[in-house]
């Protein structure tokens, strides 16, 4: 069931046997850190147990990239989160949306995917879900090694034998 807090909408559910809280900030992007800080404080969540998932115009459409930590890379939402949390040691999954040709960036980011883009977006969303499943089950290093490749080279976590 979806619930609302001061800075976000959220829902709790089980994903791969992990109690999961999905948060959608209801702030402007450059104030996303307020929503993250509110959730971290409300539920006393360790930063290492958070995965930031966001669109990235600097990645080609349909590419995904996992990172264990790092700079905001020019993404205003991540800049806000890093500033509010006081650290860039935040695991993240970047979802490539590419750059619209001649489009206003704010308008482009807020628009729906076109029918020509959908064939790239849908498999990328499935890969992102598999990457998150792999991260939950095997840690970020293993998920990065499997999913930070070109889509043609990516391996489904379902087809890989993981050793303890």
PDB file of C-alpha atoms in Angstrom:
ATOM      1  CA  UNK A   1       0.000   0.000   0.000  1.00  0.00           C
ATOM      2  CA  UNK A   2       1.328   3.423  -0.955  1.00  0.00           C
ATOM      3  CA  UNK A   3       1.759   5.900   1.875  1.00  0.00           C
ATOM      4  CA  UNK A   4       2.773   9.546   1.967  1.00  0.00           C
ATOM      5  CA  UNK A   5       5.240  11.339   4.212  1.00  0.00           C
ATOM      6  CA  UNK A   6       6.236  14.985   4.253  1.00  0.00           C
ATOM      7  CA  UNK A   7       8.758  14.699   1.377  1.00  0.00           C
ATOM      8  CA  UNK A   8       7.917  11.429  -0.381  1.00  0.00           C
ATOM      9  CA  UNK A   9       5.515   8.687  -1.323  1.00  0.00           C
ATOM     10  CA  UNK A  10       6.599   5.229  -0.251  1.00  0.00           C
ATOM     11  CA  UNK A  11       5.562   1.620  -0.013  1.00  0.00           C
ATOM     12  CA  UNK A  12       6.985  -1.369   1.831  1.00  0.00           C
ATOM     13  CA  UNK A  13       7.151  -4.832   0.305  1.00  0.00           C
ATOM     14  CA  UNK A  14       9.326  -7.919   0.188  1.00  0.00           C
ATOM     15  CA  UNK A  15      11.746  -8.184  -2.741  1.00  0.00           C
ATOM     16  CA  UNK A  16      13.910 -11.321  -2.941  1.00  0.00           C
ATOM     17  CA  UNK A  17      13.088 -11.963   0.709  1.00  0.00           C
ATOM     18  CA  UNK A  18      14.383  -8.517   1.733  1.00  0.00           C
ATOM     19  CA  UNK A  19      12.087  -6.054   3.506  1.00  0.00           C
ATOM     20  CA  UNK A  20      12.167  -3.223   0.971  1.00  0.00           C
ATOM     21  CA  UNK A  21      11.063   0.383   1.155  1.00  0.00           C
ATOM     22  CA  UNK A  22      10.516   2.077  -2.200  1.00  0.00           C
ATOM     23  CA  UNK A  23      10.596   5.856  -2.011  1.00  0.00           C
ATOM     24  CA  UNK A  24       9.505   8.395  -4.612  1.00  0.00           C
ATOM     25  CA  UNK A  25      10.531  11.926  -3.585  1.00  0.00           C
ATOM     26  CA  UNK A  26       7.775  14.504  -3.916  1.00  0.00           C
ATOM     27  CA  UNK A  27      10.217  17.398  -3.912  1.00  0.00           C
ATOM     28  CA  UNK A  28      11.855  19.101  -6.841  1.00  0.00           C
ATOM     29  CA  UNK A  29      14.775  16.961  -8.016  1.00  0.00           C
ATOM     30  CA  UNK A  30      17.366  19.336  -6.597  1.00  0.00           C
ATOM     31  CA  UNK A  31      15.839  18.752  -3.134  1.00  0.00           C
ATOM     32  CA  UNK A  32      15.671  14.931  -3.264  1.00  0.00           C
ATOM     33  CA  UNK A  33      18.063  14.744  -0.338  1.00  0.00           C
ATOM     34  CA  UNK A  34      15.287  15.932   1.988  1.00  0.00           C
ATOM     35  CA  UNK A  35      13.229  12.834   1.151  1.00  0.00           C
ATOM     36  CA  UNK A  36      16.198  10.496   1.655  1.00  0.00           C
ATOM     37  CA  UNK A  37      17.174  12.109   4.966  1.00  0.00           C
ATOM     38  CA  UNK A  38      13.561  11.914   6.200  1.00  0.00           C
ATOM     39  CA  UNK A  39      13.396   8.175   5.449  1.00  0.00           C
ATOM     40  CA  UNK A  40      16.833   7.416   6.905  1.00  0.00           C
ATOM     41  CA  UNK A  41      15.930   9.186  10.142  1.00  0.00           C
ATOM     42  CA  UNK A  42      12.365   7.831  10.381  1.00  0.00           C
ATOM     43  CA  UNK A  43      13.355   4.172   9.967  1.00  0.00           C
ATOM     44  CA  UNK A  44      16.973   4.382  11.172  1.00  0.00           C
ATOM     45  CA  UNK A  45      18.297   2.894   7.922  1.00  0.00           C
ATOM     46  CA  UNK A  46      22.039   2.479   7.376  1.00  0.00           C
ATOM     47  CA  UNK A  47      23.248   4.262   4.241  1.00  0.00           C
ATOM     48  CA  UNK A  48      24.848   1.031   3.040  1.00  0.00           C
ATOM     49  CA  UNK A  49      21.341  -0.488   2.937  1.00  0.00           C
ATOM     50  CA  UNK A  50      20.023   2.140   0.542  1.00  0.00           C
ATOM     51  CA  UNK A  51      20.137   1.924  -3.233  1.00  0.00           C
ATOM     52  CA  UNK A  52      19.588   5.160  -5.124  1.00  0.00           C
ATOM     53  CA  UNK A  53      17.933   4.482  -8.483  1.00  0.00           C
ATOM     54  CA  UNK A  54      17.746   7.377 -10.907  1.00  0.00           C
ATOM     55  CA  UNK A  55      17.698   8.382 -14.552  1.00  0.00           C
ATOM     56  CA  UNK A  56      20.922   9.560 -16.128  1.00  0.00           C
ATOM     57  CA  UNK A  57      21.038  11.575 -19.341  1.00  0.00           C
ATOM     58  CA  UNK A  58      24.796  10.966 -19.555  1.00  0.00           C
ATOM     59  CA  UNK A  59      24.209   7.249 -20.191  1.00  0.00           C
ATOM     60  CA  UNK A  60      22.835   6.084 -23.534  1.00  0.00           C
ATOM     61  CA  UNK A  61      19.194   5.028 -23.539  1.00  0.00           C
ATOM     62  CA  UNK A  62      18.817   1.509 -22.170  1.00  0.00           C
ATOM     63  CA  UNK A  63      22.186   1.246 -20.385  1.00  0.00           C
ATOM     64  CA  UNK A  64      22.373   0.637 -16.647  1.00  0.00           C
ATOM     65  CA  UNK A  65      25.326   1.194 -14.321  1.00  0.00           C
ATOM     66  CA  UNK A  66      25.774   0.205 -10.688  1.00  0.00           C
ATOM     67  CA  UNK A  67      28.215   2.064  -8.446  1.00  0.00           C
ATOM     68  CA  UNK A  68      29.071   1.484  -4.805  1.00  0.00           C
ATOM     69  CA  UNK A  69      29.825   5.182  -4.211  1.00  0.00           C
ATOM     70  CA  UNK A  70      31.099   8.281  -5.927  1.00  0.00           C
ATOM     71  CA  UNK A  71      30.385  11.831  -6.921  1.00  0.00           C
ATOM     72  CA  UNK A  72      26.984  13.044  -8.068  1.00  0.00           C
ATOM     73  CA  UNK A  73      28.379  13.413 -11.583  1.00  0.00           C
ATOM     74  CA  UNK A  74      26.347  16.530 -12.287  1.00  0.00           C
ATOM     75  CA  UNK A  75      22.984  14.950 -11.377  1.00  0.00           C
ATOM     76  CA  UNK A  76      21.113  17.520  -9.289  1.00  0.00           C
ATOM     77  CA  UNK A  77      19.111  14.924  -7.365  1.00  0.00           C
ATOM     78  CA  UNK A  78      22.281  13.089  -6.320  1.00  0.00           C
ATOM     79  CA  UNK A  79      23.978  16.396  -5.459  1.00  0.00           C
ATOM     80  CA  UNK A  80      21.136  17.090  -3.034  1.00  0.00           C
ATOM     81  CA  UNK A  81      21.284  13.591  -1.547  1.00  0.00           C
ATOM     82  CA  UNK A  82      25.068  13.735  -1.086  1.00  0.00           C
ATOM     83  CA  UNK A  83      24.759  17.178   0.543  1.00  0.00           C
ATOM     84  CA  UNK A  84      21.949  16.116   2.907  1.00  0.00           C
ATOM     85  CA  UNK A  85      23.600  12.820   3.876  1.00  0.00           C
ATOM     86  CA  UNK A  86      27.083  14.326   4.157  1.00  0.00           C
ATOM     87  CA  UNK A  87      28.680  11.538   2.125  1.00  0.00           C
ATOM     88  CA  UNK A  88      28.976  10.192  -1.387  1.00  0.00           C
ATOM     89  CA  UNK A  89      29.287   6.626  -0.071  1.00  0.00           C
ATOM     90  CA  UNK A  90      25.842   5.712  -1.385  1.00  0.00           C
ATOM     91  CA  UNK A  91      25.179   2.693  -3.618  1.00  0.00           C
ATOM     92  CA  UNK A  92      23.333   3.625  -6.799  1.00  0.00           C
ATOM     93  CA  UNK A  93      21.866   2.300 -10.006  1.00  0.00           C
ATOM     94  CA  UNK A  94      21.882   4.734 -12.900  1.00  0.00           C
ATOM     95  CA  UNK A  95      19.367   4.165 -15.691  1.00  0.00           C
ATOM     96  CA  UNK A  96      20.393   5.654 -19.036  1.00  0.00           C
ATOM     97  CA  UNK A  97      17.847   7.849 -20.779  1.00  0.00           C
ATOM     98  CA  UNK A  98      20.231   9.512 -23.239  1.00  0.00           C
ATOM     99  CA  UNK A  99      19.894  13.115 -24.313  1.00  0.00           C
ATOM    100  CA  UNK A 100      17.043  14.458 -26.388  1.00  0.00           C
ATOM    101  CA  UNK A 101      18.212  16.051 -29.621  1.00  0.00           C
ATOM    102  CA  UNK A 102      17.477  19.777 -29.457  1.00  0.00           C
ATOM    103  CA  UNK A 103      15.073  19.286 -26.543  1.00  0.00           C
ATOM    104  CA  UNK A 104      14.906  21.342 -23.373  1.00  0.00           C
ATOM    105  CA  UNK A 105      16.516  19.030 -20.795  1.00  0.00           C
ATOM    106  CA  UNK A 106      13.826  19.502 -18.116  1.00  0.00           C
ATOM    107  CA  UNK A 107      11.078  18.848 -20.656  1.00  0.00           C
ATOM    108  CA  UNK A 108      12.950  15.829 -22.053  1.00  0.00           C
ATOM    109  CA  UNK A 109      13.529  14.242 -18.625  1.00  0.00           C
ATOM    110  CA  UNK A 110       9.886  14.663 -17.608  1.00  0.00           C
ATOM    111  CA  UNK A 111       8.429  13.352 -20.868  1.00  0.00           C
ATOM    112  CA  UNK A 112       7.292   9.782 -21.511  1.00  0.00           C
ATOM    113  CA  UNK A 113       9.428   7.426 -23.563  1.00  0.00           C
ATOM    114  CA  UNK A 114       8.455   7.365 -27.229  1.00  0.00           C
ATOM    115  CA  UNK A 115       7.226   4.242 -29.010  1.00  0.00           C
ATOM    116  CA  UNK A 116      10.643   4.076 -30.736  1.00  0.00           C
ATOM    117  CA  UNK A 117      12.416   4.102 -27.345  1.00  0.00           C
ATOM    118  CA  UNK A 118      10.259   1.446 -25.679  1.00  0.00           C
ATOM    119  CA  UNK A 119      12.099  -1.541 -27.249  1.00  0.00           C
ATOM    120  CA  UNK A 120      15.292  -0.345 -25.507  1.00  0.00           C
ATOM    121  CA  UNK A 121      13.671   0.735 -22.247  1.00  0.00           C
ATOM    122  CA  UNK A 122      11.704  -2.414 -21.404  1.00  0.00           C
ATOM    123  CA  UNK A 123      14.683  -4.827 -21.507  1.00  0.00           C
ATOM    124  CA  UNK A 124      16.764  -2.280 -19.579  1.00  0.00           C
ATOM    125  CA  UNK A 125      14.134  -2.189 -16.832  1.00  0.00           C
ATOM    126  CA  UNK A 126      14.222  -5.980 -16.648  1.00  0.00           C
ATOM    127  CA  UNK A 127      18.056  -5.886 -16.423  1.00  0.00           C
ATOM    128  CA  UNK A 128      17.802  -3.255 -13.679  1.00  0.00           C
ATOM    129  CA  UNK A 129      15.469  -5.519 -11.678  1.00  0.00           C
ATOM    130  CA  UNK A 130      17.847  -8.462 -12.171  1.00  0.00           C
ATOM    131  CA  UNK A 131      20.768  -6.257 -11.100  1.00  0.00           C
ATOM    132  CA  UNK A 132      18.944  -5.257  -7.909  1.00  0.00           C
ATOM    133  CA  UNK A 133      18.086  -8.900  -7.213  1.00  0.00           C
ATOM    134  CA  UNK A 134      21.750  -9.823  -7.695  1.00  0.00           C
ATOM    135  CA  UNK A 135      22.853  -6.948  -5.451  1.00  0.00           C
ATOM    136  CA  UNK A 136      20.459  -8.038  -2.659  1.00  0.00           C
ATOM    137  CA  UNK A 137      21.569 -11.668  -2.914  1.00  0.00           C
ATOM    138  CA  UNK A 138      25.312 -11.296  -3.631  1.00  0.00           C
ATOM    139  CA  UNK A 139      26.433  -7.747  -2.849  1.00  0.00           C
ATOM    140  CA  UNK A 140      27.256  -4.750  -4.975  1.00  0.00           C
ATOM    141  CA  UNK A 141      30.684  -5.915  -6.156  1.00  0.00           C
ATOM    142  CA  UNK A 142      29.239  -9.061  -7.736  1.00  0.00           C
ATOM    143  CA  UNK A 143      26.275  -7.176  -9.221  1.00  0.00           C
ATOM    144  CA  UNK A 144      28.616  -4.555 -10.702  1.00  0.00           C
ATOM    145  CA  UNK A 145      30.809  -7.244 -12.257  1.00  0.00           C
ATOM    146  CA  UNK A 146      27.803  -8.846 -13.943  1.00  0.00           C
ATOM    147  CA  UNK A 147      25.679  -5.858 -14.938  1.00  0.00           C
ATOM    148  CA  UNK A 148      28.085  -3.010 -15.711  1.00  0.00           C
ATOM    149  CA  UNK A 149      28.654  -4.438 -19.170  1.00  0.00           C
ATOM    150  CA  UNK A 150      27.056  -3.686 -22.497  1.00  0.00           C
ATOM    151  CA  UNK A 151      23.581  -5.279 -22.596  1.00  0.00           C
ATOM    152  CA  UNK A 152      24.689  -7.839 -25.200  1.00  0.00           C
ATOM    153  CA  UNK A 153      27.346  -9.063 -22.749  1.00  0.00           C
ATOM    154  CA  UNK A 154      25.244  -8.924 -19.575  1.00  0.00           C
ATOM    155  CA  UNK A 155      24.521 -12.178 -17.818  1.00  0.00           C
ATOM    156  CA  UNK A 156      21.249 -12.971 -16.149  1.00  0.00           C
ATOM    157  CA  UNK A 157      21.760 -13.524 -12.428  1.00  0.00           C
ATOM    158  CA  UNK A 158      19.357 -16.468 -12.784  1.00  0.00           C
ATOM    159  CA  UNK A 159      21.820 -18.306 -15.035  1.00  0.00           C
ATOM    160  CA  UNK A 160      24.900 -17.811 -12.843  1.00  0.00           C
ATOM    161  CA  UNK A 161      25.984 -20.212 -10.129  1.00  0.00           C
ATOM    162  CA  UNK A 162      27.059 -18.155  -7.098  1.00  0.00           C
ATOM    163  CA  UNK A 163      29.520 -19.681  -4.696  1.00  0.00           C
ATOM    164  CA  UNK A 164      29.524 -18.717  -1.017  1.00  0.00           C
TER     165      UNK A 164
END
